[in-house]
PDB file of C-alpha atoms in Angstrom:
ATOM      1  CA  UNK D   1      -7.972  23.288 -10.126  1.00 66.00           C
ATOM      2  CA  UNK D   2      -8.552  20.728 -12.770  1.00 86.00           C
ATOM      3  CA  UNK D   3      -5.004  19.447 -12.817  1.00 88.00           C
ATOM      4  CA  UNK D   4      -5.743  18.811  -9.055  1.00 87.00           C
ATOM      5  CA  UNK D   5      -8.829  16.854  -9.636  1.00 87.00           C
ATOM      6  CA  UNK D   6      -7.266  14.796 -12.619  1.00 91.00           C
ATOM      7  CA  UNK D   7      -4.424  13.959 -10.187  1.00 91.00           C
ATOM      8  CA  UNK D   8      -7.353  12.459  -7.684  1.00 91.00           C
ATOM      9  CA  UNK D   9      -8.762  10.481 -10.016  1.00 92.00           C
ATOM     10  CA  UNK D  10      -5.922   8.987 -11.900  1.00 93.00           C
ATOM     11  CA  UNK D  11      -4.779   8.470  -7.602  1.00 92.00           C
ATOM     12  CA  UNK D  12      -8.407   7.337  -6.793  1.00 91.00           C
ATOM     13  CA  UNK D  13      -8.392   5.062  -9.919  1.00 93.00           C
ATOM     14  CA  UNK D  14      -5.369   3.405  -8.798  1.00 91.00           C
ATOM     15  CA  UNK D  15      -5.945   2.111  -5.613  1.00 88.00           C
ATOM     16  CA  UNK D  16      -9.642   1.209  -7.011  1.00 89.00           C
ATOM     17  CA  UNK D  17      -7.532  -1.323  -9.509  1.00 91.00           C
ATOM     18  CA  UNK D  18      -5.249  -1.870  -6.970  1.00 86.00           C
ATOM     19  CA  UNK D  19      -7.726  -3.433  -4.713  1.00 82.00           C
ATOM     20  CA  UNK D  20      -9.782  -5.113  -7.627  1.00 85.00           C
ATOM     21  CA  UNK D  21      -6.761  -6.806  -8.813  1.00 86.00           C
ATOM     22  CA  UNK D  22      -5.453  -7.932  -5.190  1.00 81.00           C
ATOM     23  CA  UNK D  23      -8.969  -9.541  -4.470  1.00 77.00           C
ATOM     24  CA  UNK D  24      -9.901 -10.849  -7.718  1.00 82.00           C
ATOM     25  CA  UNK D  25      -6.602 -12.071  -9.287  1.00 81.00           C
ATOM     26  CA  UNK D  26      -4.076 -11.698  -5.756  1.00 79.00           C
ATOM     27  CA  UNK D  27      -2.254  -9.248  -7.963  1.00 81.00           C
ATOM     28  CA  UNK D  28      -1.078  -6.480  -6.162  1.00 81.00           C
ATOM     29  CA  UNK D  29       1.992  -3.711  -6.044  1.00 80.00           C
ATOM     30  CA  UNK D  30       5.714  -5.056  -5.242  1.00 79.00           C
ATOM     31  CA  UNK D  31       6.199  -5.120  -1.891  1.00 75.00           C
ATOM     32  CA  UNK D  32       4.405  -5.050   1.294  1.00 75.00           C
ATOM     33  CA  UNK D  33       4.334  -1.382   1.970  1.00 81.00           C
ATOM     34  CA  UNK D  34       3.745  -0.118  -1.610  1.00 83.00           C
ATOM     35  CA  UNK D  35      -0.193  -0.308  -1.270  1.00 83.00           C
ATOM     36  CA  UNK D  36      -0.103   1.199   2.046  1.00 83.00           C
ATOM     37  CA  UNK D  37       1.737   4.272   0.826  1.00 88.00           C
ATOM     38  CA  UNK D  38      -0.626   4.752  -2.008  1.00 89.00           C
ATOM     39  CA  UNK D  39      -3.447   4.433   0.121  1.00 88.00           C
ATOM     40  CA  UNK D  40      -2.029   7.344   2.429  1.00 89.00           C
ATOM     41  CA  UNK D  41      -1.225   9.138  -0.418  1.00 93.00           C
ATOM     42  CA  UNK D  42      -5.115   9.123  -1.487  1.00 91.00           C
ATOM     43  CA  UNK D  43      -5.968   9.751   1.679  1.00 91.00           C
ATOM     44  CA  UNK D  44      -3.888  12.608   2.193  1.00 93.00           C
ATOM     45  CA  UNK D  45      -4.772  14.237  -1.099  1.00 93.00           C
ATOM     46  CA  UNK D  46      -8.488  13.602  -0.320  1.00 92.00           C
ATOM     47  CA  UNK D  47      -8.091  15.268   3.109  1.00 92.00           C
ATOM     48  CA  UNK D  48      -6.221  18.563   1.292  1.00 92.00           C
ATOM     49  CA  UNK D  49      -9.083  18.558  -1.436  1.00 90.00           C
ATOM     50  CA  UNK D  50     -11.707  18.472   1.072  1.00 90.00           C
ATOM     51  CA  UNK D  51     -10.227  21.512   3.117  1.00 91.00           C
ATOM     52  CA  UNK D  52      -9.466  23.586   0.075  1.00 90.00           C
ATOM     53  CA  UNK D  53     -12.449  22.882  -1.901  1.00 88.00           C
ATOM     54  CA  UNK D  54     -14.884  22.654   0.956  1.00 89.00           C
ATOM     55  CA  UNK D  55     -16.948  25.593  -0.601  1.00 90.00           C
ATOM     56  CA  UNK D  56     -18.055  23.445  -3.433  1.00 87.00           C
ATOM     57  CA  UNK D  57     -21.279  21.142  -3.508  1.00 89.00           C
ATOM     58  CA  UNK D  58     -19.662  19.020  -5.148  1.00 88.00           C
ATOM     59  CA  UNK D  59     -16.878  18.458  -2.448  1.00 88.00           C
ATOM     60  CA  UNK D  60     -19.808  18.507   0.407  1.00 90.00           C
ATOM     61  CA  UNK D  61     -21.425  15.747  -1.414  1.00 92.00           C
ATOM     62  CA  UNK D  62     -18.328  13.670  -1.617  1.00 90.00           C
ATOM     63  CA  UNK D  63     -18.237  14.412   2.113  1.00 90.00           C
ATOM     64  CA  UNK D  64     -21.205  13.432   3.080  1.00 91.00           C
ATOM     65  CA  UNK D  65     -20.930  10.233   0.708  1.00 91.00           C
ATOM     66  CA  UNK D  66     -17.250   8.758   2.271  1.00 88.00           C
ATOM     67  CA  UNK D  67     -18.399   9.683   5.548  1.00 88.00           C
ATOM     68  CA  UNK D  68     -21.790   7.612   4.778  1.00 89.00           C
ATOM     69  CA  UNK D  69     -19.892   4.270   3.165  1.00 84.00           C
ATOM     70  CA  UNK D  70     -17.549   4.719   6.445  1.00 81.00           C
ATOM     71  CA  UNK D  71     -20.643   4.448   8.669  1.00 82.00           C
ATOM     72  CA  UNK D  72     -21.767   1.596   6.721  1.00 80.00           C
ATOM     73  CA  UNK D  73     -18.735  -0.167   7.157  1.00 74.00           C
ATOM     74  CA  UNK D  74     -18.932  -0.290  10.631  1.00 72.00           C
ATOM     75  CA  UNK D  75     -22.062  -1.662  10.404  1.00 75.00           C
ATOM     76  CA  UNK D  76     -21.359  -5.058  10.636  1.00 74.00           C
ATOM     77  CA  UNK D  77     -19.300  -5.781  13.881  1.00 71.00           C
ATOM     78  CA  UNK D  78     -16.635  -3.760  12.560  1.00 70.00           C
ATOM     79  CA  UNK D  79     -14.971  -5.938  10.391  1.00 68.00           C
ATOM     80  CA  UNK D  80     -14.805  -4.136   6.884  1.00 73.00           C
ATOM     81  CA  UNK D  81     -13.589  -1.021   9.399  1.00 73.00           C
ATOM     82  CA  UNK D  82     -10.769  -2.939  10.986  1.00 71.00           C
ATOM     83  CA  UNK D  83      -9.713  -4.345   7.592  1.00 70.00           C
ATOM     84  CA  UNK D  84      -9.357  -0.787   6.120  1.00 72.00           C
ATOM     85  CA  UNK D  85      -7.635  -0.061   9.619  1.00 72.00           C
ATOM     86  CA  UNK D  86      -5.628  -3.262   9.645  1.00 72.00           C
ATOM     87  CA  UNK D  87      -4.493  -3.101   5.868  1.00 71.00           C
ATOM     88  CA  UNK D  88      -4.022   0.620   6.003  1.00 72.00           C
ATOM     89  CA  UNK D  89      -1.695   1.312   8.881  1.00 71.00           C
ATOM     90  CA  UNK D  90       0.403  -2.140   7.847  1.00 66.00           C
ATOM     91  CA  UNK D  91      -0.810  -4.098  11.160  1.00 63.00           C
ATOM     92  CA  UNK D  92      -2.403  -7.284   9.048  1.00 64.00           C
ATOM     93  CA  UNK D  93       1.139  -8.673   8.729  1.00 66.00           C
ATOM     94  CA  UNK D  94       3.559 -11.105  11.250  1.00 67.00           C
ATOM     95  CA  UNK D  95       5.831 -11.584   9.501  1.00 70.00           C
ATOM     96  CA  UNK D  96       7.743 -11.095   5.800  1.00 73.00           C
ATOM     97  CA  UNK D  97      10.918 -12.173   4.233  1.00 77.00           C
ATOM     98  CA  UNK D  98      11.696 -12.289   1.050  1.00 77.00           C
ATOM     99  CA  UNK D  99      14.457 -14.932  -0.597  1.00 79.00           C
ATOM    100  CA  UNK D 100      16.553 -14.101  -3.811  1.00 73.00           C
ATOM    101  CA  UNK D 101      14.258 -16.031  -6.093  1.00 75.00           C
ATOM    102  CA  UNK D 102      11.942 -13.134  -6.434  1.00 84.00           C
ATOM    103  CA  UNK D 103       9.563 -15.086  -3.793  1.00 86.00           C
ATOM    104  CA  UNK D 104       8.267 -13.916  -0.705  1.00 83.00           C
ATOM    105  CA  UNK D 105       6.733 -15.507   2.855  1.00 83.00           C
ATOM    106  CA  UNK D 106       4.381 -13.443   4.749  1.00 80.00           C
ATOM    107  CA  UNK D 107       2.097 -14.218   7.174  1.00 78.00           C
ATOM    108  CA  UNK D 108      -0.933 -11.795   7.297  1.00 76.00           C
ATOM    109  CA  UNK D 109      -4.128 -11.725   8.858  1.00 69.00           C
ATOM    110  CA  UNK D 110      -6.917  -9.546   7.318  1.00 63.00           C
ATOM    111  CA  UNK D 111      -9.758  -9.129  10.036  1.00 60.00           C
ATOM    112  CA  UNK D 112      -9.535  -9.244  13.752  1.00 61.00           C
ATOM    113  CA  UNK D 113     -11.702 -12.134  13.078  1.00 62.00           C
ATOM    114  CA  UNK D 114      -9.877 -14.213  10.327  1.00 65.00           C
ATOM    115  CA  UNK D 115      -6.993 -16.464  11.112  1.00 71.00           C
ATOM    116  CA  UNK D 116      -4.315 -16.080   9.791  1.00 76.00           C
ATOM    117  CA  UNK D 117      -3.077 -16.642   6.527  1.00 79.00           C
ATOM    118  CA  UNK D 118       0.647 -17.664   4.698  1.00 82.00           C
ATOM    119  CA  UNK D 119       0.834 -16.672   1.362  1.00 82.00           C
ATOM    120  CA  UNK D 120       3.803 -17.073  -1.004  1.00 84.00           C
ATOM    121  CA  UNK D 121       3.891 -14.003  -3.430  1.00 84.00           C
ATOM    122  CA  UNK D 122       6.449 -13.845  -6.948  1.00 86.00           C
ATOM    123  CA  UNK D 123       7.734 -10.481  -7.232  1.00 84.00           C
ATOM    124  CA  UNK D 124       7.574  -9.294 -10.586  1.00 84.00           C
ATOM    125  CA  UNK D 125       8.991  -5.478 -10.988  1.00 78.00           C
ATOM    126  CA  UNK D 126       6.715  -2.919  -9.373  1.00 80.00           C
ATOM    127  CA  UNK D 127       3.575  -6.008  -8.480  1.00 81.00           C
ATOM    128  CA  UNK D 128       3.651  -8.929  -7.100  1.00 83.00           C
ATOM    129  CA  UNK D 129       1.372 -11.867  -7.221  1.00 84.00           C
ATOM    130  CA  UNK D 130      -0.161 -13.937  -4.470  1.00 83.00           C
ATOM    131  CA  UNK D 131       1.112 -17.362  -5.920  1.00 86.00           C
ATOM    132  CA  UNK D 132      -0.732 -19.925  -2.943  1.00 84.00           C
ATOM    133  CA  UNK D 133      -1.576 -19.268   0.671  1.00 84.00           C
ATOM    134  CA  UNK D 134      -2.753 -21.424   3.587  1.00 82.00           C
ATOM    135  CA  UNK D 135      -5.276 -20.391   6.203  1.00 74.00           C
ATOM    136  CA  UNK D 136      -5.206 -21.635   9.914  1.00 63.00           C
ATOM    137  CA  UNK D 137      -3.265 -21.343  12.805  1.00 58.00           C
ATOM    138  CA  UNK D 138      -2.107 -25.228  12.154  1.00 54.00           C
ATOM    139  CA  UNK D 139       0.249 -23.740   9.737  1.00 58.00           C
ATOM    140  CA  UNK D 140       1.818 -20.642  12.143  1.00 57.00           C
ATOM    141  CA  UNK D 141       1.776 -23.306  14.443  1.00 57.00           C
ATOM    142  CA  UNK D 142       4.218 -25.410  12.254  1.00 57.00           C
ATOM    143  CA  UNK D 143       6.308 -22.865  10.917  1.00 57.00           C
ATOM    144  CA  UNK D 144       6.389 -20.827  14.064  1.00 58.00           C
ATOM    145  CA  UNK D 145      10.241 -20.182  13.280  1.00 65.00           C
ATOM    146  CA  UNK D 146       9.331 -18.536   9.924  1.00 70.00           C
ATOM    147  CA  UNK D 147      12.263 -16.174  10.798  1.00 72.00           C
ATOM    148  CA  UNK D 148      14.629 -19.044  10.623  1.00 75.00           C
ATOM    149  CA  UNK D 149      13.440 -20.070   6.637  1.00 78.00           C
ATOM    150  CA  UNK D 150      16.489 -19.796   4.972  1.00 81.00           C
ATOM    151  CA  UNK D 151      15.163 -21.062   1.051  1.00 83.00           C
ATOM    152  CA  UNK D 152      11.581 -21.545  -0.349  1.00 84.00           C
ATOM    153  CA  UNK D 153      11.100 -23.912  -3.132  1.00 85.00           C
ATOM    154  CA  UNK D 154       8.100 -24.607  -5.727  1.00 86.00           C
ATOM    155  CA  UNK D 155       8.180 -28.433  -5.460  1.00 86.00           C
ATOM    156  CA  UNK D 156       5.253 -29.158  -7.150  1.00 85.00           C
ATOM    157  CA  UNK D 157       2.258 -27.214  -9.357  1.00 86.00           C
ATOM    158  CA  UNK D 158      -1.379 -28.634  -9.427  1.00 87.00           C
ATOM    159  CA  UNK D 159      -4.187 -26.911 -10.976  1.00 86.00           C
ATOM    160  CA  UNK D 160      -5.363 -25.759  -7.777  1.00 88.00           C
ATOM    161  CA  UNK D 161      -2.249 -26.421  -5.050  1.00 88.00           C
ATOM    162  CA  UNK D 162       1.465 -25.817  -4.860  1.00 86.00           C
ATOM    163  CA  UNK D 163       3.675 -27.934  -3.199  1.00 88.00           C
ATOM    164  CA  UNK D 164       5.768 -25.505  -1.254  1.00 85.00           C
ATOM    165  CA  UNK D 165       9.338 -26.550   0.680  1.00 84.00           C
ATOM    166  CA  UNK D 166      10.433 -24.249   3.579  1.00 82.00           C
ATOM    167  CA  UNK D 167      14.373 -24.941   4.200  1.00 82.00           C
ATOM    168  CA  UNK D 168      14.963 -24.333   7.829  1.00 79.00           C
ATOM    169  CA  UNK D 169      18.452 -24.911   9.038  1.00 79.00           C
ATOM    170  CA  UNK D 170      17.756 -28.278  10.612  1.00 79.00           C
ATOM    171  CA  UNK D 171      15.829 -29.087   7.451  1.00 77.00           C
ATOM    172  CA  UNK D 172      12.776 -28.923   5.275  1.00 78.00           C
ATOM    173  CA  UNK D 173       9.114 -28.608   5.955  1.00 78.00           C
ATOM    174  CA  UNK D 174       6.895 -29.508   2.875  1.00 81.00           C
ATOM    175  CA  UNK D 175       2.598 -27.798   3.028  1.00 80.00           C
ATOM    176  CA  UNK D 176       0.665 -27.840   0.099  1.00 83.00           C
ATOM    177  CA  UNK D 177      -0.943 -24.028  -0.349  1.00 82.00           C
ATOM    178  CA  UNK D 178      -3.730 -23.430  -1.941  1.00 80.00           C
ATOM    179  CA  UNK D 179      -3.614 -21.705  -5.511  1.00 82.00           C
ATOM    180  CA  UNK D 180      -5.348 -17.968  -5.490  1.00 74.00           C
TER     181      UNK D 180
END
């Protein structure tokens, strides 16, 4: 029983970094579906430790507790629900590619409520790192054949921009993005 509980926490202490990291720093696991999975994989195990532990205050507290910060959530219009919906079930993101030089294009949109965003992330190992994005639909607009970006190229590094080149087969398209 204790093994199963340190499991939880070290899992429960992950995505807790995991998440800090992503907001604070844009630092997050490789890939696009490598937070999702640990977040089912929490879930999951929280779901099996409820039902087998359900006899225990402690458990009924914890209950009673999720179910109260997922009430709260919903609270106001929704939106911290849908993100937790959006992010968790992978429906936040248009589009993704990634290009040889350990970068990758996606186009993501947080909240039912947001626009969206294009962020350009350097793969390092098992995390990547949210390098710029741009918010607006000017940008979608303008790169609305993001599946037709054949290179991305750092052109330029400012304290708080990048100068970003998308290669498209009839050419380039330059944006600055905004540093995270």
């Amino acid at each position: 029983m204790k093994r199963i509980y340190l499991i939880y926490i070290i899992l429960s202490a992950a995505l807790i970094i995991n998440l800090t990291l992503d907001i604070i720093k844009g630092i997050s696991l490789q890939g696009y579906w490598a937070d999702r999975i640990l977040f089912w994989i929490w879930l999951v195990y929280t779901v099996y430790i409820l039902i087998k532990y359900w006899s225990k205050k402690g458990v009924k507290f914890y209950v009673w507790t999720l179910t109260a910060l997922l009430g709260l959530s919903m609270l106001p219009m929704f939106i911290p629900f849908t993100a937790i919906i959006f992010t968790g079930f992978g429906l936040d993101r248009t589009y993704g590619n990634d290009f040889n030089d350990n970068l990758r294009v996606q186009v993501t949109g947080k909240s039912i409520m947001g626009r969206p965003n294009v962020e350009l992330i350097r793969k390092y190992g098992l995390y990547g790192v949210v390098l710029g994005e741009m918010s607006g639909f000017d940008l979608v607009d303008d790169l609305d054949d993001l599946e037709n970006v054949k290179r991305v190229k750092i052109l330029e590094e400012k304290e708080n921009n990048l100068l970003v080149e998308f290669y498209f087969p009839n050419g380039g398209n330059r944006h600055w993005l905004d540093k995270k």
